[in-house]
Amino acid sequence: LRDDGNGPTAPRVPVRVAAAVEEVVHLLRPAIPRRIRVVLDLDSTAVIAGEPVHVHQIVSNLVLNAVQALAG
Protein backbone atom coordinates (compact mmCIF):
# COMPACT_ATOMS: atom_id res chain seq x y z
CA LEU A 1 0.00 0.00 0.00
CA ARG A 2 1.02 3.59 -0.50
CA ASP A 3 -0.35 6.83 0.92
CA ASP A 4 -1.01 9.60 -1.61
CA GLY A 5 -2.29 12.03 1.01
CA ASN A 6 -5.86 10.78 0.68
CA GLY A 7 -5.29 7.60 2.64
CA PRO A 8 -3.64 4.30 1.74
CA THR A 9 -4.20 2.96 -1.76
CA ALA A 10 -3.07 -0.14 -3.60
CA PRO A 11 0.17 0.09 -5.57
CA ARG A 12 -0.11 0.89 -9.25
CA VAL A 13 0.82 -1.98 -11.50
CA PRO A 14 1.00 -2.47 -15.27
CA VAL A 15 -2.50 -3.17 -16.60
CA ARG A 16 -3.02 -4.51 -20.14
CA VAL A 17 -5.85 -2.36 -21.46
CA ALA A 18 -7.10 -4.86 -24.06
CA ALA A 19 -7.34 -7.65 -21.50
CA ALA A 20 -9.25 -5.43 -19.07
CA VAL A 21 -11.71 -4.30 -21.77
CA GLU A 22 -12.27 -7.84 -23.04
CA GLU A 23 -12.89 -9.13 -19.52
CA VAL A 24 -15.39 -6.40 -18.70
CA VAL A 25 -17.28 -6.86 -21.98
CA HIS A 26 -17.40 -10.61 -21.36
CA LEU A 27 -18.77 -10.09 -17.83
CA LEU A 28 -21.33 -7.50 -18.96
CA ARG A 29 -22.47 -9.39 -22.06
CA PRO A 30 -25.62 -10.74 -20.32
CA ALA A 31 -26.66 -7.14 -19.52
CA ILE A 32 -26.21 -5.96 -23.11
CA PRO A 33 -29.28 -6.41 -25.33
CA ARG A 34 -28.71 -8.88 -28.17
CA ARG A 35 -29.54 -6.19 -30.74
CA ILE A 36 -26.42 -4.28 -29.68
CA ARG A 37 -23.30 -5.66 -31.31
CA VAL A 38 -20.04 -5.08 -29.45
CA VAL A 39 -17.04 -4.66 -31.73
CA LEU A 40 -13.60 -4.39 -30.14
CA ASP A 41 -10.62 -3.04 -32.06
CA LEU A 42 -7.94 -2.96 -29.39
CA ASP A 43 -4.19 -2.43 -29.31
CA SER A 44 -2.98 -5.58 -27.58
CA THR A 45 0.26 -3.87 -26.56
CA ALA A 46 -1.29 -0.91 -24.70
CA VAL A 47 -0.36 -0.91 -21.01
CA ILE A 48 -1.15 1.65 -18.33
CA ALA A 49 0.01 1.99 -14.73
CA GLY A 50 -2.96 1.76 -12.43
CA GLU A 51 -5.07 -0.33 -10.15
CA PRO A 52 -6.83 -3.11 -12.08
CA VAL A 53 -10.06 -2.71 -10.13
CA HIS A 54 -10.22 0.97 -11.10
CA VAL A 55 -9.59 0.19 -14.76
CA HIS A 56 -12.44 -2.35 -14.66
CA GLN A 57 -14.74 0.21 -13.03
CA ILE A 58 -13.97 2.81 -15.68
CA VAL A 59 -14.50 0.41 -18.56
CA SER A 60 -17.70 -0.94 -16.98
CA ASN A 61 -19.09 2.58 -16.67
CA LEU A 62 -18.20 3.39 -20.28
CA VAL A 63 -19.80 0.19 -21.60
CA LEU A 64 -22.98 0.60 -19.54
CA ASN A 65 -23.29 4.27 -20.53
CA ALA A 66 -22.96 3.30 -24.19
CA VAL A 67 -25.61 0.59 -23.79
CA GLN A 68 -28.00 3.07 -22.16
CA ALA A 69 -27.40 5.62 -24.92
CA LEU A 70 -28.04 3.04 -27.64
CA ALA A 71 -31.13 1.67 -25.90
CA GLY A 72 -32.77 5.11 -25.84
PDB file of C-alpha atoms in Angstrom:
ATOM      1  CA  LEU A   1       0.000   0.000   0.000  1.00  0.00           C
ATOM      2  CA  ARG A   2       1.024   3.590  -0.504  1.00  0.00           C
ATOM      3  CA  ASP A   3      -0.347   6.825   0.917  1.00  0.00           C
ATOM      4  CA  ASP A   4      -1.013   9.598  -1.613  1.00  0.00           C
ATOM      5  CA  GLY A   5      -2.294  12.031   1.013  1.00  0.00           C
ATOM      6  CA  ASN A   6      -5.856  10.775   0.682  1.00  0.00           C
ATOM      7  CA  GLY A   7      -5.292   7.604   2.644  1.00  0.00           C
ATOM      8  CA  PRO A   8      -3.642   4.299   1.740  1.00  0.00           C
ATOM      9  CA  THR A   9      -4.201   2.959  -1.764  1.00  0.00           C
ATOM     10  CA  ALA A  10      -3.071  -0.143  -3.595  1.00  0.00           C
ATOM     11  CA  PRO A  11       0.166   0.090  -5.572  1.00  0.00           C
ATOM     12  CA  ARG A  12      -0.110   0.891  -9.255  1.00  0.00           C
ATOM     13  CA  VAL A  13       0.816  -1.984 -11.502  1.00  0.00           C
ATOM     14  CA  PRO A  14       1.000  -2.466 -15.274  1.00  0.00           C
ATOM     15  CA  VAL A  15      -2.503  -3.173 -16.605  1.00  0.00           C
ATOM     16  CA  ARG A  16      -3.024  -4.507 -20.140  1.00  0.00           C
ATOM     17  CA  VAL A  17      -5.853  -2.358 -21.461  1.00  0.00           C
ATOM     18  CA  ALA A  18      -7.105  -4.857 -24.060  1.00  0.00           C
ATOM     19  CA  ALA A  19      -7.336  -7.653 -21.498  1.00  0.00           C
ATOM     20  CA  ALA A  20      -9.252  -5.432 -19.074  1.00  0.00           C
ATOM     21  CA  VAL A  21     -11.708  -4.297 -21.771  1.00  0.00           C
ATOM     22  CA  GLU A  22     -12.267  -7.842 -23.036  1.00  0.00           C
ATOM     23  CA  GLU A  23     -12.888  -9.132 -19.521  1.00  0.00           C
ATOM     24  CA  VAL A  24     -15.394  -6.395 -18.702  1.00  0.00           C
ATOM     25  CA  VAL A  25     -17.279  -6.860 -21.981  1.00  0.00           C
ATOM     26  CA  HIS A  26     -17.403 -10.611 -21.361  1.00  0.00           C
ATOM     27  CA  LEU A  27     -18.767 -10.089 -17.830  1.00  0.00           C
ATOM     28  CA  LEU A  28     -21.330  -7.500 -18.958  1.00  0.00           C
ATOM     29  CA  ARG A  29     -22.469  -9.387 -22.058  1.00  0.00           C
ATOM     30  CA  PRO A  30     -25.623 -10.742 -20.323  1.00  0.00           C
ATOM     31  CA  ALA A  31     -26.656  -7.143 -19.517  1.00  0.00           C
ATOM     32  CA  ILE A  32     -26.206  -5.962 -23.112  1.00  0.00           C
ATOM     33  CA  PRO A  33     -29.278  -6.413 -25.330  1.00  0.00           C
ATOM     34  CA  ARG A  34     -28.706  -8.877 -28.172  1.00  0.00           C
ATOM     35  CA  ARG A  35     -29.544  -6.194 -30.743  1.00  0.00           C
ATOM     36  CA  ILE A  36     -26.418  -4.279 -29.676  1.00  0.00           C
ATOM     37  CA  ARG A  37     -23.305  -5.659 -31.310  1.00  0.00           C
ATOM     38  CA  VAL A  38     -20.041  -5.080 -29.454  1.00  0.00           C
ATOM     39  CA  VAL A  39     -17.036  -4.658 -31.726  1.00  0.00           C
ATOM     40  CA  LEU A  40     -13.604  -4.388 -30.145  1.00  0.00           C
ATOM     41  CA  ASP A  41     -10.615  -3.044 -32.057  1.00  0.00           C
ATOM     42  CA  LEU A  42      -7.935  -2.955 -29.390  1.00  0.00           C
ATOM     43  CA  ASP A  43      -4.188  -2.432 -29.313  1.00  0.00           C
ATOM     44  CA  SER A  44      -2.981  -5.584 -27.585  1.00  0.00           C
ATOM     45  CA  THR A  45       0.264  -3.871 -26.564  1.00  0.00           C
ATOM     46  CA  ALA A  46      -1.293  -0.912 -24.697  1.00  0.00           C
ATOM     47  CA  VAL A  47      -0.364  -0.912 -21.009  1.00  0.00           C
ATOM     48  CA  ILE A  48      -1.148   1.654 -18.330  1.00  0.00           C
ATOM     49  CA  ALA A  49       0.007   1.988 -14.728  1.00  0.00           C
ATOM     50  CA  GLY A  50      -2.964   1.761 -12.427  1.00  0.00           C
ATOM     51  CA  GLU A  51      -5.071  -0.330 -10.155  1.00  0.00           C
ATOM     52  CA  PRO A  52      -6.834  -3.114 -12.084  1.00  0.00           C
ATOM     53  CA  VAL A  53     -10.063  -2.708 -10.129  1.00  0.00           C
ATOM     54  CA  HIS A  54     -10.219   0.974 -11.104  1.00  0.00           C
ATOM     55  CA  VAL A  55      -9.593   0.189 -14.762  1.00  0.00           C
ATOM     56  CA  HIS A  56     -12.437  -2.351 -14.655  1.00  0.00           C
ATOM     57  CA  GLN A  57     -14.741   0.208 -13.027  1.00  0.00           C
ATOM     58  CA  ILE A  58     -13.968   2.815 -15.676  1.00  0.00           C
ATOM     59  CA  VAL A  59     -14.496   0.406 -18.562  1.00  0.00           C
ATOM     60  CA  SER A  60     -17.699  -0.937 -16.978  1.00  0.00           C
ATOM     61  CA  ASN A  61     -19.085   2.585 -16.665  1.00  0.00           C
ATOM     62  CA  LEU A  62     -18.203   3.389 -20.284  1.00  0.00           C
ATOM     63  CA  VAL A  63     -19.804   0.192 -21.598  1.00  0.00           C
ATOM     64  CA  LEU A  64     -22.978   0.599 -19.536  1.00  0.00           C
ATOM     65  CA  ASN A  65     -23.285   4.270 -20.530  1.00  0.00           C
ATOM     66  CA  ALA A  66     -22.957   3.299 -24.185  1.00  0.00           C
ATOM     67  CA  VAL A  67     -25.607   0.588 -23.795  1.00  0.00           C
ATOM     68  CA  GLN A  68     -27.997   3.068 -22.156  1.00  0.00           C
ATOM     69  CA  ALA A  69     -27.396   5.623 -24.916  1.00  0.00           C
ATOM     70  CA  LEU A  70     -28.042   3.037 -27.636  1.00  0.00           C
ATOM     71  CA  ALA A  71     -31.126   1.670 -25.900  1.00  0.00           C
ATOM     72  CA  GLY A  72     -32.773   5.113 -25.845  1.00  0.00           C
TER      73      GLY A  72
END
